[in-house]
Amino acid sequence: MGKTSKDKRDIYYRQAKENGYRARSAFKLLQIDKVFHIFDGVSRVVDLCAAPGSWSQVLSKRLYENNCISMSENNLDKDDVKIVAVDLQAMAPINAPICVKQLQGDITQLSVANEIIAYFDDKKAQLVVCDGAPDVTGLHDIDEYIQSQLLLAALNITTHILANGGKFVAKIFRGKDTSLLYSQMRVFFKKVSIAKPSSSRNSSIEAFVVCENYSPPDNYVPQMIDPNTTALDKNIVPFVVCGDLGNLDSDMSYSLISDGKYEYKEVLQKPISPAYKEILEKTKNLSLKHQNYLLKETH
Ligand code: SAM
C-alpha cells in the first residue's frame, strides 16, 4: 500500500527521512533504549523480522558508538561487534559503521538459529530485538492472535540464541492476552516491562515487551515448539483414575436385566428447552409413521 497523506505529515516519518532511516520505526527502538539502556555492554545482537532495516541501521550506529571506547582500550576490532538481521524478505545491505549480516529466512526455523550461532563463532547473543508483524487482516481479534503467535515464535528462537543475562525486546499488540504473554515471558526473564514509545501512535494497540536478565528454568532444553510447553512440563497436573477394575466400564455395552421385569423409567429432568423442541411440537399430533417421515425430511 502506498504512503497515505497521514504518514507524510507524521513527524517521525519526516525525521526518519532526514536522518537516513529506512522507516520511522527506528525512533521506537531509540526511545526504548533511552529508558532501558538496552545497548549497554552489548556487542552481539540479533534483529528478528528486520526488513526494510531501520532497526538494523540503529543497531549498526549505536553499537559502533557504544563499543568505540572499548574497541580502542581493548584493541578490539569492528569485526568483534556482530549484528545479524533475519527476515522473510530480502533487505538492502547495511555495511557501515558496523556491517549487518543478513539471513533471509523464517524465524520459526531451527536452521536460522543455528546460522546465527555459527556467525557468532558459537557464542550467544546479548540482545535480541523483534519488530515482527504479520500481514494484518483488519480483523482485530485475528491480528492480535497472529501477532501473539509471532511473538511466541520470536521468544522461542530467542531461547536458542540468547546468552544468560541477555535482553529481549519485541513488539506486542496489547489485547486480551497481554497478561498471558507477560506471564509466558516471566518464565524466562527476571524482569519484564511493557513500553510504549512516543513515536508509536497512540491510536495503535502496538507496544513493546522489554525483557531483561534471561534466566531459563533449570534443565530447560530449547526446542522448536511453544517454549512454554517444555518450560512448564515439570508442573504436569496429576491424573488420578477413580474406581477399580470391578466397576462397570462406561465404554462397554451391557444387556438389560434378563428376568423380563425391566420397566422403562423417564429421565428425571428433561432438557427445559431442547434443540429438538420445535420439531416435537410440530409432530405431536402425527402418527409414528408420519413423525419418522418428517424427521428424515428435516435431516
Ligand atoms: N523493524 C523493521 C524496520 O525497522 O525496518 C520493520 C519490520 S516490519 C514492521 C515486519 C517484518 O516482519 C516484515 O518485514 C516481515 O517480512 C517480517 N516477518 C513476519 N513474519 C516473519 C517470520 N516468520 N520470519 C521472518 N520475518 C518475518
mmCIF file of C-alpha atoms and ligand atoms in Angstrom:
data_model
loop_
_atom_site.group_PDB
_atom_site.id
_atom_site.type_symbol
_atom_site.label_atom_id
_atom_site.label_comp_id
_atom_site.label_asym_id
_atom_site.label_seq_id
_atom_site.Cartn_x
_atom_site.Cartn_y
_atom_site.Cartn_z
ATOM 1 C CA MET A 1 0.000 0.000 0.000
ATOM 2 C CA GLY A 2 1.307 3.486 -0.818
ATOM 3 C CA LYS A 3 2.035 6.137 1.806
ATOM 4 C CA THR A 4 -1.086 7.975 2.920
ATOM 5 C CA SER A 5 -1.116 11.739 3.450
ATOM 6 C CA LYS A 6 -1.285 10.982 7.205
ATOM 7 C CA ASP A 7 2.100 9.205 7.023
ATOM 8 C CA LYS A 8 3.620 12.123 5.122
ATOM 9 C CA ARG A 9 2.512 14.593 7.804
ATOM 10 C CA ASP A 10 3.839 12.384 10.611
ATOM 11 C CA ILE A 11 6.842 13.987 12.306
ATOM 12 C CA TYR A 12 8.705 10.687 12.753
ATOM 13 C CA TYR A 13 8.173 9.797 9.106
ATOM 14 C CA ARG A 14 9.810 13.112 8.118
ATOM 15 C CA GLN A 15 12.587 12.775 10.706
ATOM 16 C CA ALA A 16 13.343 9.242 9.516
ATOM 17 C CA LYS A 17 13.885 10.597 6.010
ATOM 18 C CA GLU A 18 16.045 13.450 7.295
ATOM 19 C CA ASN A 19 18.199 11.089 9.373
ATOM 20 C CA GLY A 20 18.558 8.485 6.645
ATOM 21 C CA TYR A 21 16.476 5.810 8.355
ATOM 22 C CA ARG A 22 14.542 3.408 6.154
ATOM 23 C CA ALA A 23 11.444 3.524 8.386
ATOM 24 C CA ARG A 24 10.003 5.641 11.190
ATOM 25 C CA SER A 25 10.205 2.572 13.498
ATOM 26 C CA ALA A 26 13.874 3.481 14.084
ATOM 27 C CA PHE A 27 12.703 6.033 16.654
ATOM 28 C CA LYS A 28 10.785 3.390 18.608
ATOM 29 C CA LEU A 29 13.976 1.449 19.269
ATOM 30 C CA LEU A 30 15.934 4.629 20.064
ATOM 31 C CA GLN A 31 13.256 5.748 22.541
ATOM 32 C CA ILE A 32 13.145 2.321 24.205
ATOM 33 C CA ASP A 33 16.924 2.495 24.619
ATOM 34 C CA LYS A 34 16.676 5.948 26.233
ATOM 35 C CA VAL A 35 14.705 4.407 29.103
ATOM 36 C CA PHE A 36 16.042 0.837 29.280
ATOM 37 C CA HIS A 37 19.663 1.267 28.031
ATOM 38 C CA ILE A 38 19.336 -1.929 26.040
ATOM 39 C CA PHE A 39 22.587 -1.402 24.089
ATOM 40 C CA ASP A 40 24.841 -1.064 27.146
ATOM 41 C CA GLY A 41 27.587 -3.688 27.217
ATOM 42 C CA VAL A 42 26.277 -5.367 24.070
ATOM 43 C CA SER A 43 28.421 -6.478 21.112
ATOM 44 C CA ARG A 44 26.342 -9.351 19.643
ATOM 45 C CA VAL A 45 22.769 -8.553 18.586
ATOM 46 C CA VAL A 46 20.064 -10.238 16.548
ATOM 47 C CA ASP A 47 17.370 -8.236 14.737
ATOM 48 C CA LEU A 48 14.444 -10.593 14.041
ATOM 49 C CA CYS A 49 11.933 -9.587 11.341
ATOM 50 C CA ALA A 50 14.275 -6.804 10.291
ATOM 51 C CA ALA A 51 13.226 -5.617 6.802
ATOM 52 C CA PRO A 52 13.391 -2.939 5.500
ATOM 53 C CA GLY A 53 16.098 -2.441 8.115
ATOM 54 C CA SER A 54 15.667 0.733 10.171
ATOM 55 C CA TRP A 55 16.223 -1.141 13.459
ATOM 56 C CA SER A 56 19.359 -2.732 11.972
ATOM 57 C CA GLN A 57 20.548 0.766 10.996
ATOM 58 C CA VAL A 58 20.045 1.910 14.611
ATOM 59 C CA LEU A 59 21.896 -1.173 15.882
ATOM 60 C CA SER A 60 24.804 -0.610 13.492
ATOM 61 C CA LYS A 61 25.149 3.039 14.546
ATOM 62 C CA ARG A 62 24.587 2.649 18.291
ATOM 63 C CA LEU A 63 26.733 -0.453 18.740
ATOM 64 C CA TYR A 64 29.549 1.292 16.918
ATOM 65 C CA GLU A 65 29.256 4.373 19.165
ATOM 66 C CA ASN A 66 28.901 2.297 22.360
ATOM 67 C CA ASN A 67 31.778 -0.005 21.547
ATOM 68 C CA CYS A 68 34.161 2.655 20.168
ATOM 69 C CA ILE A 69 35.777 3.351 23.538
ATOM 70 C CA SER A 70 36.158 -0.303 24.478
ATOM 71 C CA MET A 71 37.497 -1.000 20.980
ATOM 72 C CA SER A 72 40.384 1.407 21.372
ATOM 73 C CA GLU A 73 41.008 0.476 25.029
ATOM 74 C CA ASN A 74 40.938 -3.288 24.474
ATOM 75 C CA ASN A 75 42.407 -3.427 20.982
ATOM 76 C CA LEU A 76 39.089 -4.696 19.697
ATOM 77 C CA ASP A 77 38.261 -4.685 16.026
ATOM 78 C CA LYS A 78 34.997 -3.537 14.426
ATOM 79 C CA ASP A 79 34.572 -7.173 13.426
ATOM 80 C CA ASP A 80 34.209 -8.145 17.103
ATOM 81 C CA VAL A 81 30.875 -6.347 17.124
ATOM 82 C CA LYS A 82 28.346 -8.527 15.313
ATOM 83 C CA ILE A 83 24.805 -7.881 14.170
ATOM 84 C CA VAL A 84 22.539 -10.386 12.399
ATOM 85 C CA ALA A 85 19.286 -9.391 10.695
ATOM 86 C CA VAL A 86 16.678 -12.037 9.807
ATOM 87 C CA ASP A 87 13.611 -11.557 7.628
ATOM 88 C CA LEU A 88 11.465 -13.467 5.169
ATOM 89 C CA GLN A 89 12.034 -10.574 2.762
ATOM 90 C CA ALA A 90 15.307 -9.529 1.149
ATOM 91 C CA MET A 91 16.803 -6.346 2.598
ATOM 92 C CA ALA A 92 19.199 -3.780 1.121
ATOM 93 C CA PRO A 93 22.691 -4.204 2.628
ATOM 94 C CA ILE A 94 23.947 -2.215 5.637
ATOM 95 C CA ASN A 95 27.737 -2.120 5.568
ATOM 96 C CA ALA A 96 28.648 0.760 7.875
ATOM 97 C CA PRO A 97 29.552 1.702 10.508
ATOM 98 C CA ILE A 98 29.112 -1.954 11.575
ATOM 99 C CA CYS A 99 28.301 -4.459 8.837
ATOM 100 C CA VAL A 100 24.967 -6.237 9.354
ATOM 101 C CA LYS A 101 24.923 -9.913 8.371
ATOM 102 C CA GLN A 102 21.666 -10.742 6.638
ATOM 103 C CA LEU A 103 19.812 -14.036 6.751
ATOM 104 C CA GLN A 104 16.762 -14.356 4.549
ATOM 105 C CA GLY A 105 14.634 -16.877 6.386
ATOM 106 C CA ASP A 106 11.818 -17.701 8.756
ATOM 107 C CA ILE A 107 12.322 -17.131 12.486
ATOM 108 C CA THR A 108 10.406 -20.344 13.232
ATOM 109 C CA GLN A 109 13.181 -22.450 11.653
ATOM 110 C CA LEU A 110 15.878 -24.114 13.753
ATOM 111 C CA SER A 111 18.321 -23.735 10.843
ATOM 112 C CA VAL A 112 18.089 -19.935 11.263
ATOM 113 C CA ALA A 113 19.027 -20.231 14.965
ATOM 114 C CA ASN A 114 21.999 -22.426 14.030
ATOM 115 C CA GLU A 115 23.202 -19.982 11.358
ATOM 116 C CA ILE A 116 23.089 -17.132 13.883
ATOM 117 C CA ILE A 117 25.177 -19.034 16.437
ATOM 118 C CA ALA A 118 27.655 -20.025 13.710
ATOM 119 C CA TYR A 119 28.062 -16.350 12.704
ATOM 120 C CA PHE A 120 28.765 -15.510 16.366
ATOM 121 C CA ASP A 121 31.545 -18.170 16.421
ATOM 122 C CA ASP A 122 29.435 -20.404 18.698
ATOM 123 C CA LYS A 123 28.777 -17.573 21.137
ATOM 124 C CA LYS A 124 25.292 -16.422 22.044
ATOM 125 C CA ALA A 125 23.679 -13.010 21.538
ATOM 126 C CA GLN A 126 23.402 -10.495 24.371
ATOM 127 C CA LEU A 127 20.375 -8.767 22.870
ATOM 128 C CA VAL A 128 17.573 -9.959 20.581
ATOM 129 C CA VAL A 129 15.091 -7.464 19.141
ATOM 130 C CA CYS A 130 11.978 -8.256 17.135
ATOM 131 C CA ASP A 131 9.646 -5.819 15.402
ATOM 132 C CA GLY A 132 7.852 -8.658 13.621
ATOM 133 C CA ALA A 133 4.417 -8.102 12.191
ATOM 134 C CA PRO A 134 2.319 -10.489 10.136
ATOM 135 C CA ASP A 135 0.218 -9.116 7.270
ATOM 136 C CA VAL A 136 -2.765 -7.547 9.010
ATOM 137 C CA THR A 137 -6.240 -8.765 8.094
ATOM 138 C CA GLY A 138 -8.100 -5.811 9.653
ATOM 139 C CA LEU A 139 -9.974 -8.256 11.920
ATOM 140 C CA HIS A 140 -8.633 -7.191 15.311
ATOM 141 C CA ASP A 141 -9.015 -10.495 17.171
ATOM 142 C CA ILE A 142 -7.281 -12.429 14.402
ATOM 143 C CA ASP A 143 -4.498 -9.852 14.007
ATOM 144 C CA GLU A 144 -3.921 -9.871 17.761
ATOM 145 C CA TYR A 145 -3.771 -13.668 17.819
ATOM 146 C CA ILE A 146 -1.360 -13.935 14.872
ATOM 147 C CA GLN A 147 0.856 -11.236 16.388
ATOM 148 C CA SER A 148 0.933 -13.148 19.692
ATOM 149 C CA GLN A 149 1.971 -16.312 17.836
ATOM 150 C CA LEU A 150 4.774 -14.417 16.083
ATOM 151 C CA LEU A 151 5.908 -13.051 19.442
ATOM 152 C CA LEU A 152 5.998 -16.600 20.863
ATOM 153 C CA ALA A 153 7.980 -17.734 17.805
ATOM 154 C CA ALA A 154 10.422 -14.886 18.470
ATOM 155 C CA LEU A 155 10.668 -15.909 22.138
ATOM 156 C CA ASN A 156 11.226 -19.475 21.028
ATOM 157 C CA ILE A 157 14.167 -18.765 18.730
ATOM 158 C CA THR A 158 15.481 -16.379 21.396
ATOM 159 C CA THR A 159 15.729 -19.281 23.859
ATOM 160 C CA HIS A 160 18.161 -20.890 21.378
ATOM 161 C CA ILE A 161 20.350 -17.875 20.733
ATOM 162 C CA LEU A 162 20.353 -15.626 23.824
ATOM 163 C CA ALA A 163 23.037 -15.826 26.498
ATOM 164 C CA ASN A 164 22.004 -16.000 30.147
ATOM 165 C CA GLY A 165 21.506 -12.480 31.489
ATOM 166 C CA GLY A 166 20.615 -11.209 27.992
ATOM 167 C CA LYS A 167 17.772 -8.933 26.894
ATOM 168 C CA PHE A 168 14.828 -9.403 24.519
ATOM 169 C CA VAL A 169 12.705 -6.580 23.093
ATOM 170 C CA ALA A 170 9.700 -7.414 20.931
ATOM 171 C CA LYS A 171 6.550 -5.926 19.509
ATOM 172 C CA ILE A 172 3.301 -6.927 21.194
ATOM 173 C CA PHE A 173 -0.317 -5.993 20.473
ATOM 174 C CA ARG A 174 -1.977 -5.011 23.735
ATOM 175 C CA GLY A 175 -5.163 -7.065 23.823
ATOM 176 C CA LYS A 176 -6.991 -9.633 25.926
ATOM 177 C CA ASP A 177 -3.993 -11.971 26.007
ATOM 178 C CA THR A 178 -1.381 -9.441 27.118
ATOM 179 C CA SER A 179 -1.322 -10.768 30.700
ATOM 180 C CA LEU A 180 -0.856 -14.333 29.472
ATOM 181 C CA LEU A 181 2.007 -13.306 27.164
ATOM 182 C CA TYR A 182 3.525 -11.333 30.026
ATOM 183 C CA SER A 183 3.432 -14.462 32.254
ATOM 184 C CA GLN A 184 4.985 -16.524 29.451
ATOM 185 C CA MET A 185 7.881 -14.043 29.201
ATOM 186 C CA ARG A 186 8.267 -14.062 33.000
ATOM 187 C CA VAL A 187 9.045 -17.791 32.870
ATOM 188 C CA PHE A 188 12.278 -16.907 31.050
ATOM 189 C CA PHE A 189 13.187 -13.397 32.192
ATOM 190 C CA LYS A 190 13.658 -11.948 35.676
ATOM 191 C CA LYS A 191 12.175 -8.596 34.665
ATOM 192 C CA VAL A 192 9.509 -7.860 32.042
ATOM 193 C CA SER A 193 8.104 -4.407 31.219
ATOM 194 C CA ILE A 194 5.762 -3.135 28.533
ATOM 195 C CA ALA A 195 6.989 0.026 26.788
ATOM 196 C CA LYS A 196 5.061 2.436 24.577
ATOM 197 C CA PRO A 197 7.497 4.782 22.800
ATOM 198 C CA SER A 198 6.019 8.177 21.923
ATOM 199 C CA SER A 199 6.831 7.529 18.255
ATOM 200 C CA SER A 200 4.336 4.620 18.315
ATOM 201 C CA ARG A 201 0.933 6.072 17.506
ATOM 202 C CA ASN A 202 -1.459 6.357 20.460
ATOM 203 C CA SER A 203 -4.221 5.042 18.263
ATOM 204 C CA SER A 204 -2.253 1.811 17.713
ATOM 205 C CA ILE A 205 -2.515 -1.159 20.107
ATOM 206 C CA GLU A 206 1.186 -1.785 19.416
ATOM 207 C CA ALA A 207 3.611 -1.749 22.361
ATOM 208 C CA PHE A 208 6.929 -3.488 23.142
ATOM 209 C CA VAL A 209 7.859 -6.062 25.760
ATOM 210 C CA VAL A 210 11.246 -5.307 27.253
ATOM 211 C CA CYS A 211 12.547 -8.478 28.903
ATOM 212 C CA GLU A 212 15.720 -8.285 30.973
ATOM 213 C CA ASN A 213 18.017 -10.852 32.559
ATOM 214 C CA TYR A 214 17.375 -14.057 30.604
ATOM 215 C CA SER A 215 17.246 -16.927 33.106
ATOM 216 C CA PRO A 216 15.521 -20.009 31.655
ATOM 217 C CA PRO A 217 14.123 -22.575 34.101
ATOM 218 C CA ASP A 218 16.622 -25.199 35.357
ATOM 219 C CA ASN A 219 17.226 -28.010 32.856
ATOM 220 C CA TYR A 220 15.298 -26.138 30.142
ATOM 221 C CA VAL A 221 16.197 -27.503 26.710
ATOM 222 C CA PRO A 222 15.211 -25.201 23.809
ATOM 223 C CA GLN A 223 13.023 -26.839 21.171
ATOM 224 C CA MET A 224 11.204 -25.501 18.125
ATOM 225 C CA ILE A 225 7.762 -25.809 19.712
ATOM 226 C CA ASP A 226 5.975 -23.422 22.065
ATOM 227 C CA PRO A 227 8.751 -22.740 24.620
ATOM 228 C CA ASN A 228 6.309 -22.741 27.483
ATOM 229 C CA THR A 229 5.336 -26.317 26.745
ATOM 230 C CA THR A 230 8.812 -27.512 27.561
ATOM 231 C CA ALA A 231 9.490 -24.966 30.294
ATOM 232 C CA LEU A 232 6.371 -25.822 32.213
ATOM 233 C CA ASP A 233 6.163 -29.576 31.729
ATOM 234 C CA LYS A 234 7.572 -30.239 35.176
ATOM 235 C CA ASN A 235 4.261 -28.845 36.503
ATOM 236 C CA ILE A 236 2.103 -31.518 34.855
ATOM 237 C CA VAL A 237 -1.208 -31.811 36.691
ATOM 238 C CA PRO A 238 -1.627 -35.261 38.355
ATOM 239 C CA PHE A 239 -4.104 -37.533 36.521
ATOM 240 C CA VAL A 240 -5.916 -39.767 39.020
ATOM 241 C CA VAL A 241 -8.115 -42.705 38.000
ATOM 242 C CA CYS A 242 -11.001 -43.207 40.471
ATOM 243 C CA GLY A 243 -12.659 -46.616 40.954
ATOM 244 C CA ASP A 244 -11.318 -50.111 40.387
ATOM 245 C CA LEU A 245 -11.454 -52.832 37.751
ATOM 246 C CA GLY A 246 -14.638 -54.307 39.295
ATOM 247 C CA ASN A 247 -16.672 -51.200 38.403
ATOM 248 C CA LEU A 248 -18.814 -51.034 35.268
ATOM 249 C CA ASP A 249 -16.948 -49.776 32.240
ATOM 250 C CA SER A 250 -18.614 -46.710 30.698
ATOM 251 C CA ASP A 251 -17.267 -47.593 27.242
ATOM 252 C CA MET A 252 -18.898 -51.074 27.239
ATOM 253 C CA SER A 253 -22.479 -52.076 26.282
ATOM 254 C CA TYR A 254 -24.347 -54.219 28.827
ATOM 255 C CA SER A 255 -27.609 -56.139 28.189
ATOM 256 C CA LEU A 256 -30.735 -55.210 30.190
ATOM 257 C CA ILE A 257 -31.803 -57.282 33.215
ATOM 258 C CA SER A 258 -32.917 -60.612 31.719
ATOM 259 C CA ASP A 259 -35.800 -61.608 34.077
ATOM 260 C CA GLY A 260 -38.286 -59.782 31.814
ATOM 261 C CA LYS A 261 -39.252 -57.322 34.543
ATOM 262 C CA TYR A 262 -37.470 -54.395 33.002
ATOM 263 C CA GLU A 263 -39.529 -51.253 33.406
ATOM 264 C CA TYR A 264 -38.791 -48.127 31.375
ATOM 265 C CA LYS A 265 -38.315 -45.009 33.515
ATOM 266 C CA GLU A 266 -38.391 -41.459 32.204
ATOM 267 C CA VAL A 267 -35.303 -39.364 32.760
ATOM 268 C CA LEU A 268 -35.586 -37.373 35.981
ATOM 269 C CA GLN A 269 -35.019 -33.978 34.442
ATOM 270 C CA LYS A 270 -35.658 -33.485 30.752
ATOM 271 C CA PRO A 271 -33.933 -30.572 28.983
ATOM 272 C CA ILE A 272 -36.004 -27.411 29.529
ATOM 273 C CA SER A 273 -35.510 -26.058 26.048
ATOM 274 C CA PRO A 274 -34.012 -28.770 23.840
ATOM 275 C CA ALA A 275 -32.878 -28.066 20.294
ATOM 276 C CA TYR A 276 -35.466 -30.587 19.053
ATOM 277 C CA LYS A 277 -38.382 -28.874 20.901
ATOM 278 C CA GLU A 278 -39.766 -27.240 17.762
ATOM 279 C CA ILE A 279 -39.937 -30.480 15.789
ATOM 280 C CA LEU A 280 -41.605 -32.258 18.732
ATOM 281 C CA GLU A 281 -44.294 -29.558 18.751
ATOM 282 C CA LYS A 282 -44.842 -29.972 15.018
ATOM 283 C CA THR A 283 -45.086 -33.746 15.141
ATOM 284 C CA LYS A 284 -47.009 -34.342 18.368
ATOM 285 C CA ASN A 285 -50.355 -34.950 16.650
ATOM 286 C CA LEU A 286 -48.973 -37.123 13.840
ATOM 287 C CA SER A 287 -48.803 -40.886 13.658
ATOM 288 C CA LEU A 288 -45.437 -42.547 14.360
ATOM 289 C CA LYS A 289 -45.017 -43.274 10.632
ATOM 290 C CA HIS A 290 -45.526 -39.636 9.729
ATOM 291 C CA GLN A 291 -43.291 -38.469 12.560
ATOM 292 C CA ASN A 292 -40.452 -40.638 11.250
ATOM 293 C CA TYR A 293 -41.023 -39.365 7.717
ATOM 294 C CA LEU A 294 -40.883 -35.732 8.878
ATOM 295 C CA LEU A 295 -37.754 -36.351 10.951
ATOM 296 C CA LYS A 296 -35.996 -37.888 7.937
ATOM 297 C CA GLU A 297 -37.007 -34.904 5.783
ATOM 298 C CA THR A 298 -35.586 -32.384 8.253
ATOM 299 C CA HIS A 299 -32.181 -34.136 8.462
HETATM 300 N N1 SAM B 1 11.938 -3.361 12.247
HETATM 301 C C1 SAM B 1 11.805 -3.186 10.822
HETATM 302 C C2 SAM B 1 12.416 -1.849 10.463
HETATM 303 O O1 SAM B 1 12.677 -1.081 11.379
HETATM 304 O O2 SAM B 1 12.658 -1.610 9.282
HETATM 305 C C3 SAM B 1 10.364 -3.271 10.373
HETATM 306 C C4 SAM B 1 9.814 -4.663 10.495
HETATM 307 S S1 SAM B 1 8.316 -4.880 9.627
HETATM 308 C C5 SAM B 1 7.191 -3.988 10.619
HETATM 309 C C6 SAM B 1 7.851 -6.537 9.985
HETATM 310 C C7 SAM B 1 8.653 -7.597 9.262
HETATM 311 O O3 SAM B 1 8.360 -8.861 9.863
HETATM 312 C C8 SAM B 1 8.348 -7.767 7.781
HETATM 313 O O4 SAM B 1 9.450 -7.378 7.011
HETATM 314 C C9 SAM B 1 8.055 -9.271 7.629
HETATM 315 O O5 SAM B 1 8.630 -9.843 6.466
HETATM 316 C C10 SAM B 1 8.704 -9.830 8.876
HETATM 317 N N2 SAM B 1 8.218 -11.169 9.285
HETATM 318 C C11 SAM B 1 6.957 -11.545 9.566
HETATM 319 N N3 SAM B 1 6.920 -12.866 9.882
HETATM 320 C C12 SAM B 1 8.197 -13.327 9.814
HETATM 321 C C13 SAM B 1 8.814 -14.603 10.027
HETATM 322 N N4 SAM B 1 8.091 -15.673 10.393
HETATM 323 N N5 SAM B 1 10.157 -14.719 9.863
HETATM 324 C C14 SAM B 1 10.888 -13.634 9.482
HETATM 325 N N6 SAM B 1 10.371 -12.408 9.267
HETATM 326 C C15 SAM B 1 9.045 -12.251 9.425
#
